[in-house]
mmCIF file of C-alpha atoms (C1' of nucleotides) in Angstrom:
data_model
loop_
_atom_site.group_PDB
_atom_site.id
_atom_site.type_symbol
_atom_site.label_atom_id
_atom_site.label_comp_id
_atom_site.label_asym_id
_atom_site.label_seq_id
_atom_site.Cartn_x
_atom_site.Cartn_y
_atom_site.Cartn_z
ATOM 1 C CA MET A 1 16.290 -20.261 24.244
ATOM 2 C CA SER A 2 19.538 -18.564 25.151
ATOM 3 C CA LEU A 3 18.965 -17.861 28.817
ATOM 4 C CA ARG A 4 20.255 -21.364 29.368
ATOM 5 C CA HIS A 5 23.425 -20.553 27.467
ATOM 6 C CA ALA A 6 23.889 -17.183 29.087
ATOM 7 C CA MET A 7 23.896 -18.942 32.455
ATOM 8 C CA LEU A 8 26.241 -21.676 31.316
ATOM 9 C CA GLY A 9 28.548 -18.992 29.945
ATOM 10 C CA LEU A 10 28.640 -17.078 33.199
ATOM 11 C CA LEU A 11 29.255 -20.253 35.179
ATOM 12 C CA ALA A 12 32.033 -21.275 32.817
ATOM 13 C CA ASP A 13 33.958 -18.287 34.122
ATOM 14 C CA ARG A 14 33.447 -19.317 37.747
ATOM 15 C CA PRO A 15 30.877 -21.025 39.979
ATOM 16 C CA ALA A 16 28.083 -18.962 41.479
ATOM 17 C CA SER A 17 24.802 -19.105 43.336
ATOM 18 C CA GLY A 18 21.540 -17.916 41.825
ATOM 19 C CA TYR A 19 21.943 -14.679 43.675
ATOM 20 C CA ASP A 20 25.483 -14.143 42.381
ATOM 21 C CA LEU A 21 24.288 -14.926 38.898
ATOM 22 C CA MET A 22 21.568 -12.302 39.115
ATOM 23 C CA LYS A 23 24.157 -9.693 40.002
ATOM 24 C CA ARG A 24 26.345 -10.734 37.132
ATOM 25 C CA PHE A 25 23.404 -10.521 34.770
ATOM 26 C CA GLU A 26 22.710 -7.038 35.981
ATOM 27 C CA THR A 27 26.229 -5.764 35.653
ATOM 28 C CA SER A 28 27.517 -7.449 32.555
ATOM 29 C CA LEU A 29 24.765 -9.010 30.489
ATOM 30 C CA SER A 30 21.767 -6.800 31.130
ATOM 31 C CA ASN A 31 22.167 -4.991 27.822
ATOM 32 C CA VAL A 32 22.189 -8.099 25.692
ATOM 33 C CA TRP A 33 20.165 -10.565 27.696
ATOM 34 C CA PRO A 34 18.144 -9.381 30.688
ATOM 35 C CA ALA A 35 16.856 -12.014 33.093
ATOM 36 C CA THR A 36 14.590 -12.070 36.096
ATOM 37 C CA GLN A 37 14.981 -13.945 39.372
ATOM 38 C CA SER A 38 12.244 -16.407 38.623
ATOM 39 C CA GLN A 39 13.864 -17.264 35.350
ATOM 40 C CA VAL A 40 17.316 -17.713 36.820
ATOM 41 C CA TYR A 41 16.302 -19.902 39.747
ATOM 42 C CA GLY A 42 13.970 -21.930 37.600
ATOM 43 C CA GLU A 43 16.568 -22.542 34.950
ATOM 44 C CA LEU A 44 19.245 -23.338 37.534
ATOM 45 C CA GLY A 45 17.103 -26.204 38.753
ATOM 46 C CA LYS A 46 16.457 -27.504 35.258
ATOM 47 C CA LEU A 47 20.102 -27.301 34.254
ATOM 48 C CA ALA A 48 21.213 -29.147 37.367
ATOM 49 C CA LYS A 49 18.601 -31.796 36.774
ATOM 50 C CA SER A 50 19.752 -32.335 33.213
ATOM 51 C CA GLY A 51 23.372 -32.589 34.266
ATOM 52 C CA LEU A 52 24.764 -29.453 32.631
ATOM 53 C CA LEU A 53 25.352 -27.958 36.070
ATOM 54 C CA LYS A 54 25.993 -29.433 39.476
ATOM 55 C CA VAL A 55 25.755 -28.102 43.017
ATOM 56 C CA ALA A 56 29.409 -27.603 43.882
ATOM 57 C CA ALA A 57 28.962 -26.331 47.435
ATOM 58 C CA GLU A 58 26.297 -25.373 49.930
ATOM 59 C CA GLY A 59 26.654 -22.382 52.181
ATOM 60 C CA PRO A 60 24.725 -20.460 54.808
ATOM 61 C CA ARG A 61 21.083 -19.491 54.207
ATOM 62 C CA GLY A 62 20.589 -22.461 51.959
ATOM 63 C CA ARG A 63 22.975 -21.000 49.457
ATOM 64 C CA LYS A 64 23.773 -23.424 46.678
ATOM 65 C CA GLU A 65 26.779 -22.754 44.538
ATOM 66 C CA TYR A 66 26.455 -24.136 41.060
ATOM 67 C CA ALA A 67 29.336 -25.132 38.814
ATOM 68 C CA ILE A 68 29.294 -26.066 35.172
ATOM 69 C CA THR A 69 29.944 -29.716 34.375
ATOM 70 C CA GLU A 70 32.004 -31.164 31.562
ATOM 71 C CA GLU A 71 28.730 -31.889 29.799
ATOM 72 C CA GLY A 72 27.681 -28.282 30.239
ATOM 73 C CA LEU A 73 30.922 -27.022 28.737
ATOM 74 C CA VAL A 74 30.430 -29.279 25.747
ATOM 75 C CA GLU A 75 26.911 -27.942 25.241
ATOM 76 C CA LEU A 76 28.113 -24.376 25.561
ATOM 77 C CA ARG A 77 30.816 -24.868 22.962
ATOM 78 C CA ARG A 78 28.367 -26.632 20.702
ATOM 79 C CA TRP A 79 26.025 -23.661 20.937
ATOM 80 C CA LEU A 80 28.827 -21.222 20.149
ATOM 81 C CA THR A 81 30.269 -23.066 17.219
ATOM 82 C CA GLU A 82 27.429 -25.011 15.690
ATOM 83 C CA THR A 83 24.298 -22.931 16.009
ATOM 84 C CA GLU A 84 23.473 -19.718 14.210
ATOM 85 C CA PRO A 85 22.333 -16.627 16.070
ATOM 86 C CA GLU A 86 18.684 -15.865 15.420
ATOM 87 C CA ARG A 87 18.303 -13.943 12.222
ATOM 88 C CA VAL A 88 15.165 -11.928 12.951
ATOM 89 C CA ARG A 89 14.954 -9.802 16.022
ATOM 90 C CA ARG A 90 11.764 -8.053 16.922
ATOM 91 C CA SER A 91 12.087 -4.331 16.979
ATOM 92 C CA ASP A 92 9.411 -2.279 18.575
ATOM 93 C CA ALA A 93 11.123 0.857 17.313
ATOM 94 C CA MET A 94 11.177 -0.216 13.648
ATOM 95 C CA LEU A 95 7.591 -1.409 13.826
ATOM 96 C CA ARG A 96 6.555 2.125 14.667
ATOM 97 C CA VAL A 97 8.390 3.421 11.627
ATOM 98 C CA PHE A 98 6.072 1.438 9.374
ATOM 99 C CA PHE A 99 3.102 3.283 10.773
ATOM 100 C CA LEU A 100 4.508 6.775 10.975
ATOM 101 C CA ASN A 101 2.146 7.871 8.220
ATOM 102 C CA LEU A 102 -0.700 7.708 10.728
ATOM 103 C CA LEU A 103 0.783 10.730 12.448
ATOM 104 C CA THR A 104 1.112 14.237 11.157
ATOM 105 C CA PRO A 105 4.532 14.933 9.617
ATOM 106 C CA LEU A 106 5.226 17.096 12.652
ATOM 107 C CA GLU A 107 4.483 14.275 15.052
ATOM 108 C CA ALA A 108 6.513 11.813 13.003
ATOM 109 C CA VAL A 109 9.504 14.120 12.992
ATOM 110 C CA ALA A 110 9.119 14.579 16.723
ATOM 111 C CA TYR A 111 9.168 10.836 17.235
ATOM 112 C CA LEU A 112 12.298 10.391 15.152
ATOM 113 C CA SER A 113 14.052 13.287 16.859
ATOM 114 C CA THR A 114 13.279 11.854 20.247
ATOM 115 C CA GLU A 115 14.680 8.536 19.135
ATOM 116 C CA ALA A 116 17.819 10.272 17.891
ATOM 117 C CA GLY A 117 18.155 11.958 21.264
ATOM 118 C CA ARG A 118 17.753 8.706 23.147
ATOM 119 C CA ALA A 119 20.389 7.085 20.960
ATOM 120 C CA ALA A 120 22.756 9.951 21.717
ATOM 121 C CA GLU A 121 22.144 9.464 25.422
ATOM 122 C CA ARG A 122 22.862 5.776 25.205
ATOM 123 C CA HIS A 123 26.012 6.549 23.305
ATOM 124 C CA ALA A 124 27.151 8.960 25.974
ATOM 125 C CA ALA A 125 26.336 6.450 28.717
ATOM 126 C CA LEU A 126 28.417 3.800 26.994
ATOM 127 C CA GLU A 127 31.340 6.188 26.580
ATOM 128 C CA GLU A 128 31.057 6.941 30.253
ATOM 129 C CA LEU A 129 31.090 3.212 30.994
ATOM 130 C CA GLU A 130 34.151 2.752 28.850
ATOM 131 C CA GLY A 131 35.999 5.255 30.970
ATOM 132 C CA VAL A 132 34.897 3.810 34.279
ATOM 133 C CA VAL A 133 35.292 0.079 33.793
ATOM 134 C CA ASP A 134 38.585 -1.540 34.632
ATOM 135 C CA TRP A 135 39.494 -3.134 31.328
ATOM 136 C CA GLY A 136 41.919 -5.681 32.677
ATOM 137 C CA ASP A 137 42.816 -8.765 30.718
ATOM 138 C CA ASP A 138 40.245 -10.870 32.457
ATOM 139 C CA PRO A 139 38.718 -12.734 29.514
ATOM 140 C CA LEU A 140 35.135 -11.654 30.192
ATOM 141 C CA SER A 141 36.072 -8.017 29.998
ATOM 142 C CA VAL A 142 38.006 -8.485 26.776
ATOM 143 C CA ASN A 143 34.780 -9.727 25.241
ATOM 144 C CA GLY A 144 32.720 -7.179 27.095
ATOM 145 C CA ARG A 145 34.801 -4.564 25.351
ATOM 146 C CA LEU A 146 33.904 -5.958 21.940
ATOM 147 C CA ALA A 147 30.238 -5.796 22.919
ATOM 148 C CA LEU A 148 30.664 -2.258 24.186
ATOM 149 C CA GLU A 149 32.181 -1.195 20.892
ATOM 150 C CA TYR A 150 29.165 -2.710 19.169
ATOM 151 C CA GLY A 151 26.893 -0.672 21.399
ATOM 152 C CA LEU A 152 28.788 2.498 20.563
ATOM 153 C CA ARG A 153 28.637 1.844 16.845
ATOM 154 C CA PHE A 154 24.993 0.861 17.014
ATOM 155 C CA SER A 155 23.837 3.921 18.882
ATOM 156 C CA ALA A 156 25.837 6.206 16.589
ATOM 157 C CA MET A 157 24.316 4.540 13.535
ATOM 158 C CA TYR A 158 20.816 4.719 14.980
ATOM 159 C CA GLU A 159 21.103 8.373 15.826
ATOM 160 C CA GLU A 160 22.294 9.225 12.336
ATOM 161 C CA TRP A 161 19.568 7.150 10.753
ATOM 162 C CA ALA A 162 16.854 8.785 12.860
ATOM 163 C CA ARG A 163 18.061 12.267 11.946
ATOM 164 C CA TRP A 164 18.205 11.287 8.304
ATOM 165 C CA ALA A 165 14.692 9.807 8.438
ATOM 166 C CA ALA A 166 13.359 12.962 10.079
ATOM 167 C CA GLU A 167 14.823 14.996 7.224
ATOM 168 C CA GLN A 168 13.175 12.729 4.689
ATOM 169 C CA ILE A 169 9.791 13.407 6.210
ATOM 170 C CA GLU A 170 10.380 17.111 6.492
ATOM 171 C CA GLY A 171 11.284 17.334 2.835
ATOM 172 C CA GLN A 172 8.247 15.386 1.712
ATOM 173 C CA PRO A 173 5.010 16.905 0.328
ATOM 174 C CA HIS A 174 2.152 16.522 2.786
ATOM 175 C CA THR A 175 -0.545 14.053 1.882
ATOM 176 C CA GLY A 176 -2.941 15.203 4.564
ATOM 177 C CA ARG A 177 -3.649 11.640 5.553
ATOM 178 C CA ALA A 178 -3.547 12.276 9.282
ATOM 179 C CA GLY A 179 -4.106 15.217 11.595
ATOM 180 C CA MET B 1 3.031 -6.506 23.439
ATOM 181 C CA SER B 2 3.322 -5.014 20.006
ATOM 182 C CA LEU B 3 1.732 -7.723 17.927
ATOM 183 C CA ARG B 4 -1.527 -6.026 18.750
ATOM 184 C CA HIS B 5 -0.231 -2.730 17.422
ATOM 185 C CA ALA B 6 1.333 -4.275 14.373
ATOM 186 C CA MET B 7 -2.078 -5.677 13.468
ATOM 187 C CA LEU B 8 -3.875 -2.425 14.162
ATOM 188 C CA GLY B 9 -1.313 -0.656 12.006
ATOM 189 C CA LEU B 10 -1.805 -2.985 9.080
ATOM 190 C CA LEU B 11 -5.567 -2.706 9.356
ATOM 191 C CA ALA B 12 -5.354 1.067 9.526
ATOM 192 C CA ASP B 13 -4.125 0.952 5.941
ATOM 193 C CA ARG B 14 -7.030 -1.196 4.813
ATOM 194 C CA PRO B 15 -9.338 -3.949 6.109
ATOM 195 C CA ALA B 16 -8.214 -7.554 5.837
ATOM 196 C CA SER B 17 -8.958 -11.098 6.890
ATOM 197 C CA GLY B 18 -6.625 -13.128 9.076
ATOM 198 C CA TYR B 19 -5.328 -14.802 5.991
ATOM 199 C CA ASP B 20 -4.633 -11.486 4.262
ATOM 200 C CA LEU B 21 -2.950 -10.209 7.367
ATOM 201 C CA MET B 22 -0.636 -13.197 7.465
ATOM 202 C CA LYS B 23 0.492 -12.463 3.952
ATOM 203 C CA ARG B 24 1.084 -8.852 4.791
ATOM 204 C CA PHE B 25 3.131 -9.851 7.797
ATOM 205 C CA GLU B 26 5.205 -12.097 5.630
ATOM 206 C CA THR B 27 5.889 -9.550 2.943
ATOM 207 C CA SER B 28 6.273 -6.321 4.829
ATOM 208 C CA LEU B 29 6.707 -6.798 8.541
ATOM 209 C CA SER B 30 8.506 -10.108 8.833
ATOM 210 C CA ASN B 31 11.851 -8.422 9.401
ATOM 211 C CA VAL B 32 10.730 -6.311 12.300
ATOM 212 C CA TRP B 33 7.897 -8.290 13.824
ATOM 213 C CA PRO B 34 7.322 -11.887 12.726
ATOM 214 C CA ALA B 35 3.991 -13.472 13.637
ATOM 215 C CA THR B 36 2.468 -16.900 13.340
ATOM 216 C CA GLN B 37 -1.043 -17.888 12.294
ATOM 217 C CA SER B 38 -2.101 -18.893 15.771
ATOM 218 C CA GLN B 39 -1.024 -15.549 17.116
ATOM 219 C CA VAL B 40 -2.769 -13.550 14.418
ATOM 220 C CA TYR B 41 -6.101 -15.329 14.598
ATOM 221 C CA GLY B 42 -6.044 -15.349 18.377
ATOM 222 C CA GLU B 43 -5.297 -11.667 18.596
ATOM 223 C CA LEU B 44 -7.886 -10.837 15.947
ATOM 224 C CA GLY B 45 -10.532 -12.337 18.200
ATOM 225 C CA LYS B 46 -9.323 -10.474 21.260
ATOM 226 C CA LEU B 47 -9.117 -7.154 19.453
ATOM 227 C CA ALA B 48 -12.632 -7.537 18.055
ATOM 228 C CA LYS B 49 -13.942 -8.432 21.491
ATOM 229 C CA SER B 50 -12.351 -5.382 23.042
ATOM 230 C CA GLY B 51 -13.748 -3.108 20.354
ATOM 231 C CA LEU B 52 -10.516 -2.032 18.666
ATOM 232 C CA LEU B 53 -11.532 -3.966 15.562
ATOM 233 C CA LYS B 54 -14.859 -4.976 14.074
ATOM 234 C CA VAL B 55 -15.933 -7.539 11.519
ATOM 235 C CA ALA B 56 -16.619 -5.374 8.497
ATOM 236 C CA ALA B 57 -17.710 -8.080 6.071
ATOM 237 C CA GLU B 58 -18.094 -11.822 5.774
ATOM 238 C CA GLY B 59 -17.133 -13.676 2.653
ATOM 239 C CA PRO B 60 -16.876 -17.189 1.252
ATOM 240 C CA ARG B 61 -15.145 -19.961 3.254
ATOM 241 C CA GLY B 62 -16.075 -18.305 6.524
ATOM 242 C CA ARG B 63 -13.871 -15.382 5.651
ATOM 243 C CA LYS B 64 -14.201 -12.521 8.083
ATOM 244 C CA GLU B 65 -12.834 -9.192 7.059
ATOM 245 C CA TYR B 66 -11.757 -7.060 9.973
ATOM 246 C CA ALA B 67 -11.597 -3.291 9.991
ATOM 247 C CA ILE B 68 -10.108 -0.974 12.582
ATOM 248 C CA THR B 69 -12.577 1.041 14.630
ATOM 249 C CA GLU B 70 -12.317 4.637 15.731
ATOM 250 C CA GLU B 71 -11.310 3.326 19.145
ATOM 251 C CA GLY B 72 -8.611 1.216 17.536
ATOM 252 C CA LEU B 73 -7.199 4.197 15.693
ATOM 253 C CA VAL B 74 -7.071 6.167 18.902
ATOM 254 C CA GLU B 75 -5.203 3.350 20.623
ATOM 255 C CA LEU B 76 -2.774 3.061 17.719
ATOM 256 C CA ARG B 77 -2.003 6.764 17.789
ATOM 257 C CA ARG B 78 -1.638 6.670 21.556
ATOM 258 C CA TRP B 79 0.888 3.868 21.201
ATOM 259 C CA LEU B 80 2.841 5.754 18.574
ATOM 260 C CA THR B 81 2.974 9.065 20.352
ATOM 261 C CA GLU B 82 2.817 8.299 24.038
ATOM 262 C CA THR B 83 4.736 5.098 24.633
ATOM 263 C CA GLU B 84 8.452 4.561 24.367
ATOM 264 C CA PRO B 85 9.929 1.755 22.324
ATOM 265 C CA GLU B 86 11.518 -0.909 24.499
ATOM 266 C CA ARG B 87 15.050 0.035 25.411
ATOM 267 C CA VAL B 88 16.683 -3.370 25.847
ATOM 268 C CA ARG B 89 16.511 -5.878 23.095
ATOM 269 C CA ARG B 90 17.817 -9.354 23.541
ATOM 270 C CA SER B 91 20.578 -10.219 21.185
ATOM 271 C CA ASP B 92 21.588 -13.782 20.734
ATOM 272 C CA ALA B 93 24.526 -12.658 18.610
ATOM 273 C CA MET B 94 25.945 -10.273 21.241
ATOM 274 C CA LEU B 95 25.472 -12.821 23.978
ATOM 275 C CA ARG B 96 27.856 -15.112 22.140
ATOM 276 C CA VAL B 97 30.436 -12.362 21.984
ATOM 277 C CA PHE B 98 30.649 -12.350 25.766
ATOM 278 C CA PHE B 99 31.666 -15.975 25.752
ATOM 279 C CA LEU B 100 34.043 -15.997 22.822
ATOM 280 C CA ASN B 101 36.932 -16.630 25.168
ATOM 281 C CA LEU B 102 35.692 -20.179 25.602
ATOM 282 C CA LEU B 103 36.752 -20.844 22.028
ATOM 283 C CA THR B 104 40.230 -20.864 20.586
ATOM 284 C CA PRO B 105 41.175 -17.525 18.971
ATOM 285 C CA LEU B 106 40.889 -19.299 15.642
ATOM 286 C CA GLU B 107 37.337 -20.416 16.322
ATOM 287 C CA ALA B 108 36.372 -16.992 17.629
ATOM 288 C CA VAL B 109 37.715 -15.309 14.529
ATOM 289 C CA ALA B 110 35.858 -17.829 12.397
ATOM 290 C CA TYR B 111 32.615 -16.994 14.196
ATOM 291 C CA LEU B 112 33.058 -13.267 13.701
ATOM 292 C CA SER B 113 33.990 -13.686 10.060
ATOM 293 C CA THR B 114 30.919 -15.784 9.435
ATOM 294 C CA GLU B 115 28.808 -13.121 11.081
ATOM 295 C CA ALA B 116 30.423 -10.485 8.878
ATOM 296 C CA GLY B 117 29.627 -12.591 5.859
ATOM 297 C CA ARG B 118 26.005 -13.030 6.873
ATOM 298 C CA ALA B 119 25.676 -9.297 7.395
ATOM 299 C CA ALA B 120 27.079 -8.712 3.927
ATOM 300 C CA GLU B 121 24.527 -11.135 2.491
ATOM 301 C CA ARG B 122 21.669 -9.387 4.259
ATOM 302 C CA HIS B 123 22.952 -6.090 2.964
ATOM 303 C CA ALA B 124 23.020 -7.403 -0.579
ATOM 304 C CA ALA B 125 19.533 -8.865 -0.219
ATOM 305 C CA LEU B 126 18.188 -5.519 0.958
ATOM 306 C CA GLU B 127 19.844 -3.710 -1.931
ATOM 307 C CA GLU B 128 18.218 -6.210 -4.223
ATOM 308 C CA LEU B 129 14.865 -5.547 -2.574
ATOM 309 C CA GLU B 130 15.336 -1.818 -2.973
ATOM 310 C CA GLY B 131 15.701 -2.302 -6.695
ATOM 311 C CA VAL B 132 12.726 -4.600 -7.076
ATOM 312 C CA VAL B 133 10.060 -2.947 -4.943
ATOM 313 C CA ASP B 134 7.748 -0.433 -6.524
ATOM 314 C CA TRP B 135 8.417 2.594 -4.356
ATOM 315 C CA GLY B 136 5.254 4.443 -5.183
ATOM 316 C CA ASP B 137 3.925 7.093 -2.880
ATOM 317 C CA ASP B 138 1.612 4.713 -1.110
ATOM 318 C CA PRO B 139 2.191 5.718 2.525
ATOM 319 C CA LEU B 140 3.161 2.251 3.740
ATOM 320 C CA SER B 141 5.974 2.044 1.258
ATOM 321 C CA VAL B 142 7.299 5.486 2.136
ATOM 322 C CA ASN B 143 7.758 4.195 5.659
ATOM 323 C CA GLY B 144 8.933 0.841 4.459
ATOM 324 C CA ARG B 145 11.679 2.694 2.701
ATOM 325 C CA LEU B 146 12.830 4.309 5.947
ATOM 326 C CA ALA B 147 12.943 0.882 7.541
ATOM 327 C CA LEU B 148 14.842 -0.509 4.587
ATOM 328 C CA GLU B 149 17.446 2.217 4.901
ATOM 329 C CA TYR B 150 17.787 1.294 8.547
ATOM 330 C CA GLY B 151 18.378 -2.315 7.548
ATOM 331 C CA LEU B 152 21.050 -1.258 5.078
ATOM 332 C CA ARG B 153 22.830 0.890 7.621
ATOM 333 C CA PHE B 154 22.537 -1.742 10.297
ATOM 334 C CA SER B 155 23.962 -4.549 8.223
ATOM 335 C CA ALA B 156 26.825 -2.368 7.013
ATOM 336 C CA MET B 157 27.628 -1.354 10.587
ATOM 337 C CA TYR B 158 27.434 -4.925 11.801
ATOM 338 C CA GLU B 159 29.709 -6.227 9.106
ATOM 339 C CA GLU B 160 32.321 -3.593 9.864
ATOM 340 C CA TRP B 161 32.101 -4.230 13.561
ATOM 341 C CA ALA B 162 32.494 -7.983 13.122
ATOM 342 C CA ARG B 163 35.572 -7.524 10.936
ATOM 343 C CA TRP B 164 37.017 -5.099 13.434
ATOM 344 C CA ALA B 165 36.336 -7.498 16.320
ATOM 345 C CA ALA B 166 37.999 -10.348 14.456
ATOM 346 C CA GLU B 167 41.084 -8.186 14.016
ATOM 347 C CA GLN B 168 41.134 -7.407 17.712
ATOM 348 C CA ILE B 169 41.253 -11.083 18.524
ATOM 349 C CA GLU B 170 43.874 -11.840 15.934
ATOM 350 C CA GLY B 171 46.129 -9.151 17.301
ATOM 351 C CA GLN B 172 45.770 -10.331 20.864
ATOM 352 C CA PRO B 173 48.274 -12.497 22.767
ATOM 353 C CA HIS B 174 46.916 -15.989 23.353
ATOM 354 C CA THR B 175 45.979 -16.893 26.887
ATOM 355 C CA GLY B 176 45.635 -20.571 26.227
ATOM 356 C CA ARG B 177 42.327 -20.705 28.051
ATOM 357 C CA ALA B 178 40.561 -22.857 25.509
ATOM 358 C CA GLY B 179 41.530 -25.337 22.887
ATOM 359 C "C1'" DT C 1 17.057 -6.294 72.143
ATOM 360 C "C1'" DT C 2 14.887 -4.942 68.197
ATOM 361 C "C1'" DT C 3 14.993 -3.533 63.833
ATOM 362 C "C1'" DT C 4 16.791 -2.884 59.441
ATOM 363 C "C1'" DG C 5 19.082 -3.979 55.185
ATOM 364 C "C1'" DA C 6 21.528 -7.063 52.408
ATOM 365 C "C1'" DT C 7 21.718 -11.780 51.324
ATOM 366 C "C1'" DA C 8 19.361 -15.772 49.593
ATOM 367 C "C1'" DT C 9 15.892 -18.992 47.568
ATOM 368 C "C1'" DG C 10 11.972 -20.048 45.824
ATOM 369 C "C1'" DT C 11 6.537 -20.209 43.876
ATOM 370 C "C1'" DC C 12 2.696 -18.579 41.183
ATOM 371 C "C1'" DA C 13 -0.534 -16.600 37.799
ATOM 372 C "C1'" DG C 14 -0.928 -14.638 33.560
ATOM 373 C "C1'" DA C 15 0.596 -13.244 29.171
ATOM 374 C "C1'" DG C 16 3.091 -14.140 25.024
ATOM 375 C "C1'" DT C 17 5.275 -17.278 21.550
ATOM 376 C "C1'" DT C 18 6.045 -21.382 18.769
ATOM 377 C "C1'" DG C 19 4.826 -24.996 15.835
ATOM 378 C "C1'" DG C 20 1.794 -28.141 14.441
ATOM 379 C "C1'" DA C 21 -2.524 -30.489 13.582
ATOM 380 C "C1'" DA C 22 -7.271 -30.643 12.175
ATOM 381 C "C1'" DT C 23 -10.911 -29.037 9.419
ATOM 382 C "C1'" DG C 24 -13.328 -27.334 5.753
ATOM 383 C "C1'" DT C 25 -14.513 -24.400 1.263
ATOM 384 C "C1'" DC C 26 -14.113 -22.517 -3.227
ATOM 385 C "C1'" DG C 27 -12.458 -22.157 -8.109
ATOM 386 C "C1'" DG C 28 -10.365 -24.093 -11.823
ATOM 387 C "C1'" DT C 29 -8.169 -27.872 -14.291
ATOM 388 C "C1'" DT C 30 -7.835 -32.611 -15.912
ATOM 389 C "C1'" DA D 1 -16.667 -36.009 -11.932
ATOM 390 C "C1'" DA D 2 -12.678 -35.992 -9.369
ATOM 391 C "C1'" DC D 3 -9.020 -33.626 -7.787
ATOM 392 C "C1'" DC D 4 -5.787 -30.047 -6.460
ATOM 393 C "C1'" DG D 5 -4.123 -25.816 -4.808
ATOM 394 C "C1'" DA D 6 -5.205 -21.640 -2.669
ATOM 395 C "C1'" DC D 7 -8.096 -19.825 0.720
ATOM 396 C "C1'" DA D 8 -9.498 -19.674 5.530
ATOM 397 C "C1'" DT D 9 -10.213 -20.682 10.390
ATOM 398 C "C1'" DT D 10 -9.740 -22.939 14.903
ATOM 399 C "C1'" DC D 11 -7.615 -25.510 18.544
ATOM 400 C "C1'" DC D 12 -3.887 -27.343 21.194
ATOM 401 C "C1'" DA D 13 0.411 -28.469 23.840
ATOM 402 C "C1'" DA D 14 4.579 -26.886 25.299
ATOM 403 C "C1'" DC D 15 7.480 -23.477 26.568
ATOM 404 C "C1'" DT D 16 9.192 -18.758 27.816
ATOM 405 C "C1'" DC D 17 8.885 -14.503 30.057
ATOM 406 C "C1'" DT D 18 7.202 -11.024 33.343
ATOM 407 C "C1'" DG D 19 6.072 -9.311 37.698
ATOM 408 C "C1'" DA D 20 4.533 -10.048 42.002
ATOM 409 C "C1'" DC D 21 4.538 -12.538 46.098
ATOM 410 C "C1'" DA D 22 6.379 -15.346 50.045
ATOM 411 C "C1'" DT D 23 9.881 -16.707 53.077
ATOM 412 C "C1'" DA D 24 13.931 -16.928 55.690
ATOM 413 C "C1'" DT D 25 18.886 -15.924 57.454
ATOM 414 C "C1'" DC D 26 22.606 -13.156 58.969
ATOM 415 C "C1'" DA D 27 25.261 -8.930 60.403
ATOM 416 C "C1'" DA D 28 25.308 -4.758 62.219
ATOM 417 C "C1'" DA D 29 23.335 -0.662 63.808
ATOM 418 C "C1'" DA D 30 20.049 1.580 66.862
#
DNA sequence: TTTTGATATGTCAGAGTTGGAATGTCGGTT
DNA sequence: AACCGACATTCCAACTCTGACATATCAAAA
């Protein structure tokens, strides 16, 4: 469960309320770890209870500002240095590839071309983002930049792969299995 | 929820029992959609109840062989052609990248180098697999080959990115934030 | 003064996922 | 005859995730 660590990581930068955290999830982490309100508030309570966070200040409207504790920092560093990222990641998109033979070659090629197009769009959106964001030397944005570069490389790779795969199918004798 | 569709897809190839299905998950789909016994058997029941599968035969040891129904095939094709793959995928590995500034540059570089190494290992394992598997013209393996190529490209891209990211950190002035 | 919109915190039901335990059968070997 | 390994299913507890719902405050505009 990495939601816990995503939250600790954000709070290591600076304290925040649940609401603040949600906004930070949306702007910086949404592409690698989306989270919903119910998750964030729920986890905030659990983390405070277990001592990894503490309520640092209370404000208007019942606002509670949470700060990471020494214990939380230790846990966060432990996670970063001593645990391995999950090896297998589910991929809806790749799952479909296994079953492409259930479609006509035409349909399969259409699917792959659409995927290639979507990857190109994502790539363009990330390039756009790169131009817009203020890449100061604030540590979070240094790292954000590494992640952005990953996104750019990933979407480029995916687009190329999808176009290649479409070609494979086009150049293949029909088996007449579907359609 | 794609477990449902993964199972329909496997059964579209040929009928199978829960036990058979588990083996097929382990050998072919484990890299894109892992599943546990409890999930498979549970879903098998639900799918049969809703008419997308039927019990085609019963064998020794209470074995029930499930086959996809016409309705199931329709649903599978609908999923393939009319629904979009999920856009955002959680990535444990990228999440860590955002918080690399909490480590010393040395530790961060070590993390990225380890990741590069793991990617290289995965790449080698997939190359190995490519050599071993009998790539006949059985439709599932045609598609499996497309997925394998994706895996090869992905791991190569990831390794390069991780090495590049490590260089970025090495070439960066220290801020003394951690360590 | 009323209303609206942004701020702010929370609960709930339902679905999905994990990992393990419990149970039993069949075929072949010792 | 006893045993083992492969076959085969079912149930369970705990946890995570999603999406919707409920509630309330504050500032500023209408």
